[in-house]
mmCIF file of C-alpha atoms in Angstrom:
data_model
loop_
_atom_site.group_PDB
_atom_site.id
_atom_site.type_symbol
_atom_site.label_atom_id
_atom_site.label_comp_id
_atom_site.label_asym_id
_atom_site.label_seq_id
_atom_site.Cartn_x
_atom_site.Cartn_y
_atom_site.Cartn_z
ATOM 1 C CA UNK A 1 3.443 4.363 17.437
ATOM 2 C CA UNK A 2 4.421 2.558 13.974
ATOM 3 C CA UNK A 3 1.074 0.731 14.041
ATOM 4 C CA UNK A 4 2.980 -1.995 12.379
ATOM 5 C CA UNK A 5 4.570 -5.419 14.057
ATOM 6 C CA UNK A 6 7.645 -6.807 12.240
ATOM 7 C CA UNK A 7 9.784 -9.487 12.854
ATOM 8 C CA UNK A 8 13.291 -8.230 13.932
ATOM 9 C CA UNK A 9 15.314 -10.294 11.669
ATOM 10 C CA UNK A 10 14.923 -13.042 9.200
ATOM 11 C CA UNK A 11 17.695 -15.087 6.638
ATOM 12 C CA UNK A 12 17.149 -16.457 3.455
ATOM 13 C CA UNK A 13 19.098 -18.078 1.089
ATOM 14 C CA UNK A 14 20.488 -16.526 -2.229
ATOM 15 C CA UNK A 15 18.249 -17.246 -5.335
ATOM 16 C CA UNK A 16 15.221 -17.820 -2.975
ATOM 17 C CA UNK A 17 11.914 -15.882 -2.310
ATOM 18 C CA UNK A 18 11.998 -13.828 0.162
ATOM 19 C CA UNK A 19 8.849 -13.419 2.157
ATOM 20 C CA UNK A 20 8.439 -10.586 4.433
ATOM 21 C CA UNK A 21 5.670 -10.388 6.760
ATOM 22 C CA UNK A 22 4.149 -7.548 8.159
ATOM 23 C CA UNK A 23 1.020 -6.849 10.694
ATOM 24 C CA UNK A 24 -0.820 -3.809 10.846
ATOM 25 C CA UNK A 25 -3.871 -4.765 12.122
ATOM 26 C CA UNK A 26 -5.066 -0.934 13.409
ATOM 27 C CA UNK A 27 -4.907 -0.132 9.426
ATOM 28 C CA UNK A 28 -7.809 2.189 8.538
ATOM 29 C CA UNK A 29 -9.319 2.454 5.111
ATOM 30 C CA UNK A 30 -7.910 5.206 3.454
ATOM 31 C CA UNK A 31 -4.004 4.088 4.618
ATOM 32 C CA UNK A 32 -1.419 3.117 2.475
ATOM 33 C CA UNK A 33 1.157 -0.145 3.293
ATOM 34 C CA UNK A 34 4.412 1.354 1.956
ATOM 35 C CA UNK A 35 7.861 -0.519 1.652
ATOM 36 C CA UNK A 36 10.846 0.772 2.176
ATOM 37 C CA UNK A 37 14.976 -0.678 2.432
ATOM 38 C CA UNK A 38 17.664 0.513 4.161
ATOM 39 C CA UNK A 39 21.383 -0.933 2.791
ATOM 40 C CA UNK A 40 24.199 -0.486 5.665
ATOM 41 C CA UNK A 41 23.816 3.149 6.148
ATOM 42 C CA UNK A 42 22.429 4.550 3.180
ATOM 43 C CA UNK A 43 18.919 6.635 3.068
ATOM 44 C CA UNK A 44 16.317 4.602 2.774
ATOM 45 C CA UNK A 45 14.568 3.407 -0.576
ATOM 46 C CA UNK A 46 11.361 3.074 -2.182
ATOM 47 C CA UNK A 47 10.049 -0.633 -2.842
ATOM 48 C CA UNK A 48 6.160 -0.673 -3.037
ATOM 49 C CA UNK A 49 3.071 0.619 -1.926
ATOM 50 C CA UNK A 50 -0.298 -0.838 -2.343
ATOM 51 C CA UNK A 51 -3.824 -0.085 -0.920
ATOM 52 C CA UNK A 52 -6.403 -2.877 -1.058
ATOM 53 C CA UNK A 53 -4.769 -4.500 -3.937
ATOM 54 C CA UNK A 54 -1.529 -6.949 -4.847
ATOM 55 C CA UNK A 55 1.409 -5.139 -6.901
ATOM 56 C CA UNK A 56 4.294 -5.911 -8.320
ATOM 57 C CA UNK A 57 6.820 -3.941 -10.238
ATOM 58 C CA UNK A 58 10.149 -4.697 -10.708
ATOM 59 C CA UNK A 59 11.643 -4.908 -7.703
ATOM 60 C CA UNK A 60 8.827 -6.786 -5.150
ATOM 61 C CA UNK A 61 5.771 -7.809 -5.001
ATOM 62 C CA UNK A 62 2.882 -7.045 -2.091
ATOM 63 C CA UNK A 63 0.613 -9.847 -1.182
ATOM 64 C CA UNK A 64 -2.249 -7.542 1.035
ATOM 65 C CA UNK A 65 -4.639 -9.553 2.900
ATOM 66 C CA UNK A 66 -8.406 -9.336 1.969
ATOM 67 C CA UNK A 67 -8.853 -7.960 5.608
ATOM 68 C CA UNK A 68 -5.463 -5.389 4.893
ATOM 69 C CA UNK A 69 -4.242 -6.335 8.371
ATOM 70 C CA UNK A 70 -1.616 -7.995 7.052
ATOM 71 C CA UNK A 71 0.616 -7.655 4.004
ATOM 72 C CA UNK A 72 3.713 -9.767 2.687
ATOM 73 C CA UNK A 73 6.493 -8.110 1.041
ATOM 74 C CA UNK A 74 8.210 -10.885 -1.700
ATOM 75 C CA UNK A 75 11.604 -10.726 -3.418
ATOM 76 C CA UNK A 76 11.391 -13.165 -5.777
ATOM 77 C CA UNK A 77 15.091 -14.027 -6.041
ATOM 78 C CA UNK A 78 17.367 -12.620 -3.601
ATOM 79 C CA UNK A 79 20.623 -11.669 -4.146
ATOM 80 C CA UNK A 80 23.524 -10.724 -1.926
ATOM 81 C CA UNK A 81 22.962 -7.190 -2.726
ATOM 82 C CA UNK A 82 19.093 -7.760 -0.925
ATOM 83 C CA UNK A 83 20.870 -7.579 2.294
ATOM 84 C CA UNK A 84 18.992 -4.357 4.343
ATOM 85 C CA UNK A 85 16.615 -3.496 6.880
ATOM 86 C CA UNK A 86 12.992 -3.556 5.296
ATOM 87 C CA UNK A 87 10.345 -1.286 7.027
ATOM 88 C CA UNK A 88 6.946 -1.722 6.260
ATOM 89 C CA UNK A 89 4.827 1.558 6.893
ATOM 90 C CA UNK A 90 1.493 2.778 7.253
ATOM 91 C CA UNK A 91 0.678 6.699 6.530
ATOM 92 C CA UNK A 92 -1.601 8.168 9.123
ATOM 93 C CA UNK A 93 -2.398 11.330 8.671
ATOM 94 C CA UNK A 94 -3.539 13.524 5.882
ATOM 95 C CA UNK A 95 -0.286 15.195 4.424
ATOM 96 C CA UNK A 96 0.823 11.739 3.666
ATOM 97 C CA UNK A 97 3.806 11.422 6.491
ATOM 98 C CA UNK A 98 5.405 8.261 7.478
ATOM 99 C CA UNK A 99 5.790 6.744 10.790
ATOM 100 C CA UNK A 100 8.886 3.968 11.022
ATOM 101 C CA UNK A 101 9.326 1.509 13.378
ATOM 102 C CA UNK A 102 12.081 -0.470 13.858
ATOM 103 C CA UNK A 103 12.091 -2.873 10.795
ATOM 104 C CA UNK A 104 13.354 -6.434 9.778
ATOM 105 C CA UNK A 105 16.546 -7.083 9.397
ATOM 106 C CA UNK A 106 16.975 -9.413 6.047
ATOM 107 C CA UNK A 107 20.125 -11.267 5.952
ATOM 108 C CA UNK A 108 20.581 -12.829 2.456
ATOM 109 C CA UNK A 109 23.153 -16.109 2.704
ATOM 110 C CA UNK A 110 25.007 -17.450 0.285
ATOM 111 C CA UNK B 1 19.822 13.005 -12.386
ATOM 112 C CA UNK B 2 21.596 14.183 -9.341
ATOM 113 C CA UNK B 3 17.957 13.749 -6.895
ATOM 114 C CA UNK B 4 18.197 14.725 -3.680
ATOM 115 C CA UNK B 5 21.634 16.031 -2.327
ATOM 116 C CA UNK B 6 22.616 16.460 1.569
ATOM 117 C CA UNK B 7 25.503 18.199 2.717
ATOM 118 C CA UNK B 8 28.022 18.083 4.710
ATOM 119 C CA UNK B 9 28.093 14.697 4.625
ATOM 120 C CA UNK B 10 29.649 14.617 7.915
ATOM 121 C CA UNK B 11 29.785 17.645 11.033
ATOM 122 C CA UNK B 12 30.869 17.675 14.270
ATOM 123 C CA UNK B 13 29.289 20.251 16.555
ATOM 124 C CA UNK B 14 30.031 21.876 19.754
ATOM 125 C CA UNK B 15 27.605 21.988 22.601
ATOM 126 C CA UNK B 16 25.944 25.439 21.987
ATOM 127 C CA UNK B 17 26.700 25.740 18.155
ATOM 128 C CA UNK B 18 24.292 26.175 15.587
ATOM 129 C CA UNK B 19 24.267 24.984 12.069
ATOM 130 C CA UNK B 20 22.062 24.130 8.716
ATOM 131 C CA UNK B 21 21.685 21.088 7.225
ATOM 132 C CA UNK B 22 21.340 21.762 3.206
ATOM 133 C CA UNK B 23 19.197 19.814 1.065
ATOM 134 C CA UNK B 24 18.571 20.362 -2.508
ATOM 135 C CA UNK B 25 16.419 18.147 -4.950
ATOM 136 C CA UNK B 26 16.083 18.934 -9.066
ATOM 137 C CA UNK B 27 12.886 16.933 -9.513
ATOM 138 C CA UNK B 28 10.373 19.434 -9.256
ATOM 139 C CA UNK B 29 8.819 17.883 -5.825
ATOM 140 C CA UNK B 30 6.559 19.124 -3.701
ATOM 141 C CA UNK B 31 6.961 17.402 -1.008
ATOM 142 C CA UNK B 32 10.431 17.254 0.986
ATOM 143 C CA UNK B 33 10.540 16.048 4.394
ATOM 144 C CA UNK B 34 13.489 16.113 7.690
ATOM 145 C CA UNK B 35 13.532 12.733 9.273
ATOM 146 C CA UNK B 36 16.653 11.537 12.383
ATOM 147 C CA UNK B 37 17.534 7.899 12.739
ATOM 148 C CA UNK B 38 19.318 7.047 16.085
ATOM 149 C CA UNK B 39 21.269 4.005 16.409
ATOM 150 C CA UNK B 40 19.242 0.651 15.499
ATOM 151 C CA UNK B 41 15.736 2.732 15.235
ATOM 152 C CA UNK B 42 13.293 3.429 12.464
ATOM 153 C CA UNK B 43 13.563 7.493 11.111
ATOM 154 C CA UNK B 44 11.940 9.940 13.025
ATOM 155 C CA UNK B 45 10.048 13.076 11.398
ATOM 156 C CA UNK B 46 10.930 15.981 12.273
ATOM 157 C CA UNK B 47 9.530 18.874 10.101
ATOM 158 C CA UNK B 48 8.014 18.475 6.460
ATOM 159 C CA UNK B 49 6.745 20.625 3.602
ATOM 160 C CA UNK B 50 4.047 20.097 1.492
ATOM 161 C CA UNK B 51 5.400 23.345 -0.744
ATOM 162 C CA UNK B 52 7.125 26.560 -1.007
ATOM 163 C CA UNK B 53 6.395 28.786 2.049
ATOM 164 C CA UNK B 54 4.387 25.387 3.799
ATOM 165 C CA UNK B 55 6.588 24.220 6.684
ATOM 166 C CA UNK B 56 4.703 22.041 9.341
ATOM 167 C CA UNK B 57 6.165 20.307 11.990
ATOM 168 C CA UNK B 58 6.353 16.327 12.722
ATOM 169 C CA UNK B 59 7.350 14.072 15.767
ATOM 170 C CA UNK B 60 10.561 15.558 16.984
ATOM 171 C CA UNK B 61 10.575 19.393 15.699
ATOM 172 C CA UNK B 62 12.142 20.794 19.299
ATOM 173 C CA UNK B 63 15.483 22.288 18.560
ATOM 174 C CA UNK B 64 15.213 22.563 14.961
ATOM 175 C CA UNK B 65 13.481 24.997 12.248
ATOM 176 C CA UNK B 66 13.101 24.745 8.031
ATOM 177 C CA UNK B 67 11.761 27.293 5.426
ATOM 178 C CA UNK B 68 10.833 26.430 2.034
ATOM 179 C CA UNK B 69 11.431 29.539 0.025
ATOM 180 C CA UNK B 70 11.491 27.407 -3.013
ATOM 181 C CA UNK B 71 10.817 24.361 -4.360
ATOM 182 C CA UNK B 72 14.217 23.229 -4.573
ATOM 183 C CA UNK B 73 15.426 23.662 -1.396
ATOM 184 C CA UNK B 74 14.831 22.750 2.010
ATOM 185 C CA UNK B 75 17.401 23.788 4.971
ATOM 186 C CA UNK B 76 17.085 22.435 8.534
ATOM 187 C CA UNK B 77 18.638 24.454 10.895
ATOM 188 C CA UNK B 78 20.022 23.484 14.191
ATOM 189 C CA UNK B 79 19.243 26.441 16.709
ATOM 190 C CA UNK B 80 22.128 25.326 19.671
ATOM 191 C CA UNK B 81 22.916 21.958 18.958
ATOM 192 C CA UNK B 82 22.841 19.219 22.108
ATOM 193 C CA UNK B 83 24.381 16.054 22.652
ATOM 194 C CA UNK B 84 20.944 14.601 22.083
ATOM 195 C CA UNK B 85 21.044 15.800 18.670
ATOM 196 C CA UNK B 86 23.982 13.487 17.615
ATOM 197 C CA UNK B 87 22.324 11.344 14.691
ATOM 198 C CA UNK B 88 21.765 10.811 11.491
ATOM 199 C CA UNK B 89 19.759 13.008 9.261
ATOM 200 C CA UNK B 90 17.828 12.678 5.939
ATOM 201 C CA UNK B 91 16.148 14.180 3.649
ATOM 202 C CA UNK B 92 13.265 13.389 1.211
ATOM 203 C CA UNK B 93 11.270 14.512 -1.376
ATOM 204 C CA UNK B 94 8.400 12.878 -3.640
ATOM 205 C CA UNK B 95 6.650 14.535 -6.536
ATOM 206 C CA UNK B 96 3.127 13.064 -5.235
ATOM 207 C CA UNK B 97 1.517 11.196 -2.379
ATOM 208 C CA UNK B 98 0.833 8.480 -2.177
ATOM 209 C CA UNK B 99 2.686 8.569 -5.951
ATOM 210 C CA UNK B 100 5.962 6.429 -5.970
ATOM 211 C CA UNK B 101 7.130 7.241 -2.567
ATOM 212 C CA UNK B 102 9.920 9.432 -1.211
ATOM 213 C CA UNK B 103 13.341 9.680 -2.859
ATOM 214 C CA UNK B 104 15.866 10.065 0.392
ATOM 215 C CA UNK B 105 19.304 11.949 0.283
ATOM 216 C CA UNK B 106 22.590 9.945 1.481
ATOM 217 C CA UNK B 107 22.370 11.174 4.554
ATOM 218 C CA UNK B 108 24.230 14.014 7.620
ATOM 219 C CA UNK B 109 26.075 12.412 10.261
ATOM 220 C CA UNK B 110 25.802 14.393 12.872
ATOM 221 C CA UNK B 111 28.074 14.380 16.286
ATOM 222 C CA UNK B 112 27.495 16.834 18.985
ATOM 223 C CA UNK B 113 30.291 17.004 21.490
#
């Protein structure tokens, strides 16, 4: 099980935020909320990871709920090029491996 | 910085016909990990090492075995590859956990016939 809930797809239009929810309402303490992309085909790559707290760097930032149950990955300005499948993930075990579900589809429009 | 390189980039297997999957990285990481992605679905784990000479296995490691006999390098080998293997496969490594996250090769597309 992913222990996360995503919404399968999702458009927004080029130059605005783009807000991507995520639910992971199973989360326990210790666990991660990770970020990931995948363009077309490519391997997947690293966005953002947070714990308890918000982040930013300079690709996204992670809006984590007090309760963590919920997090909310932004782009602030999308571009063409933000077109991918976002996963959001949440490590559960103790050597730190992921488990992926399905993702959100993120169709930037012109 | 060349990061973490897959080959082939492509293959196309018999029924019965074994194989390995290279995968190299030159970042000095500890951790490298084998994950398949079938057709419209998240990646799948199948083994992972958390150093040289630590293998363990993850979700789907039937059909497949890694060594890690050094840091660098991390082969997965197909034992007698099945139709059910057809997919793609990645690699990834990170220096730390949670650290930055995994850096993930370009991928193996693998068909089985």
């Amino acid at each position: 099980d992913a222990k996360t809930t995503q919404p399968t797809s999702m458009d927004c239009a080029e130059g605005r935020a783009a807000n991507l929810p995520c639910n992971h309402s199973t989360i326990s303490g210790n666990e991660y909320v990770y970020w990931y992309r995948q363009i077309h085909s490519q391997g997947p790559q690293y966005i953002i990871h947070g714990l308890k707290n918000n982040e930013t760097n300079e690709m996204a930032s992670l809006i984590i709920t007090e309760d963590r149950k919920s997090s909310t990955l932004i782009l602030p300005h999308a571009t063409l090029r933000d077109t991918a499948v976002y996963y959001c993930i949440v490590k559960i075990d103790s050597n730190y491996q992921l488990i992926w579900g399905a993702g959100t589809k993120l169709i930037i429009k012109p | 910085n060349a990061g973490v390189t897959q080959t082939p980039k492509f293959q196309v297997l018999k029924t019965g016909q074994s194989m390995t999957l290279q995968c190299a990285q030159d970042m000095n990481h500890e951790y490298m990990s084998w994950y398949r992605q079938d057709p419209g679905m998240g990646l799948r784990l199948i083994h992972y090492s958390v150093g040289a000479g630590i293998t363990d296995q993850g979700e789907v490691p039937n059909g497949y075995n890694v060594s890690r006999s050094t840091t660098e390098d991390f082969p997965l080998r197909l034992l007698s590859a099945a139709p059910s293997q057809t997919s793609v496969y990645f690699c990834a490594s990170s220096y730390s956990l949670p650290g930055d996250g995994y850096t993930f090769g370009s991928g193996t597309r693998l068909t089985v016939v």
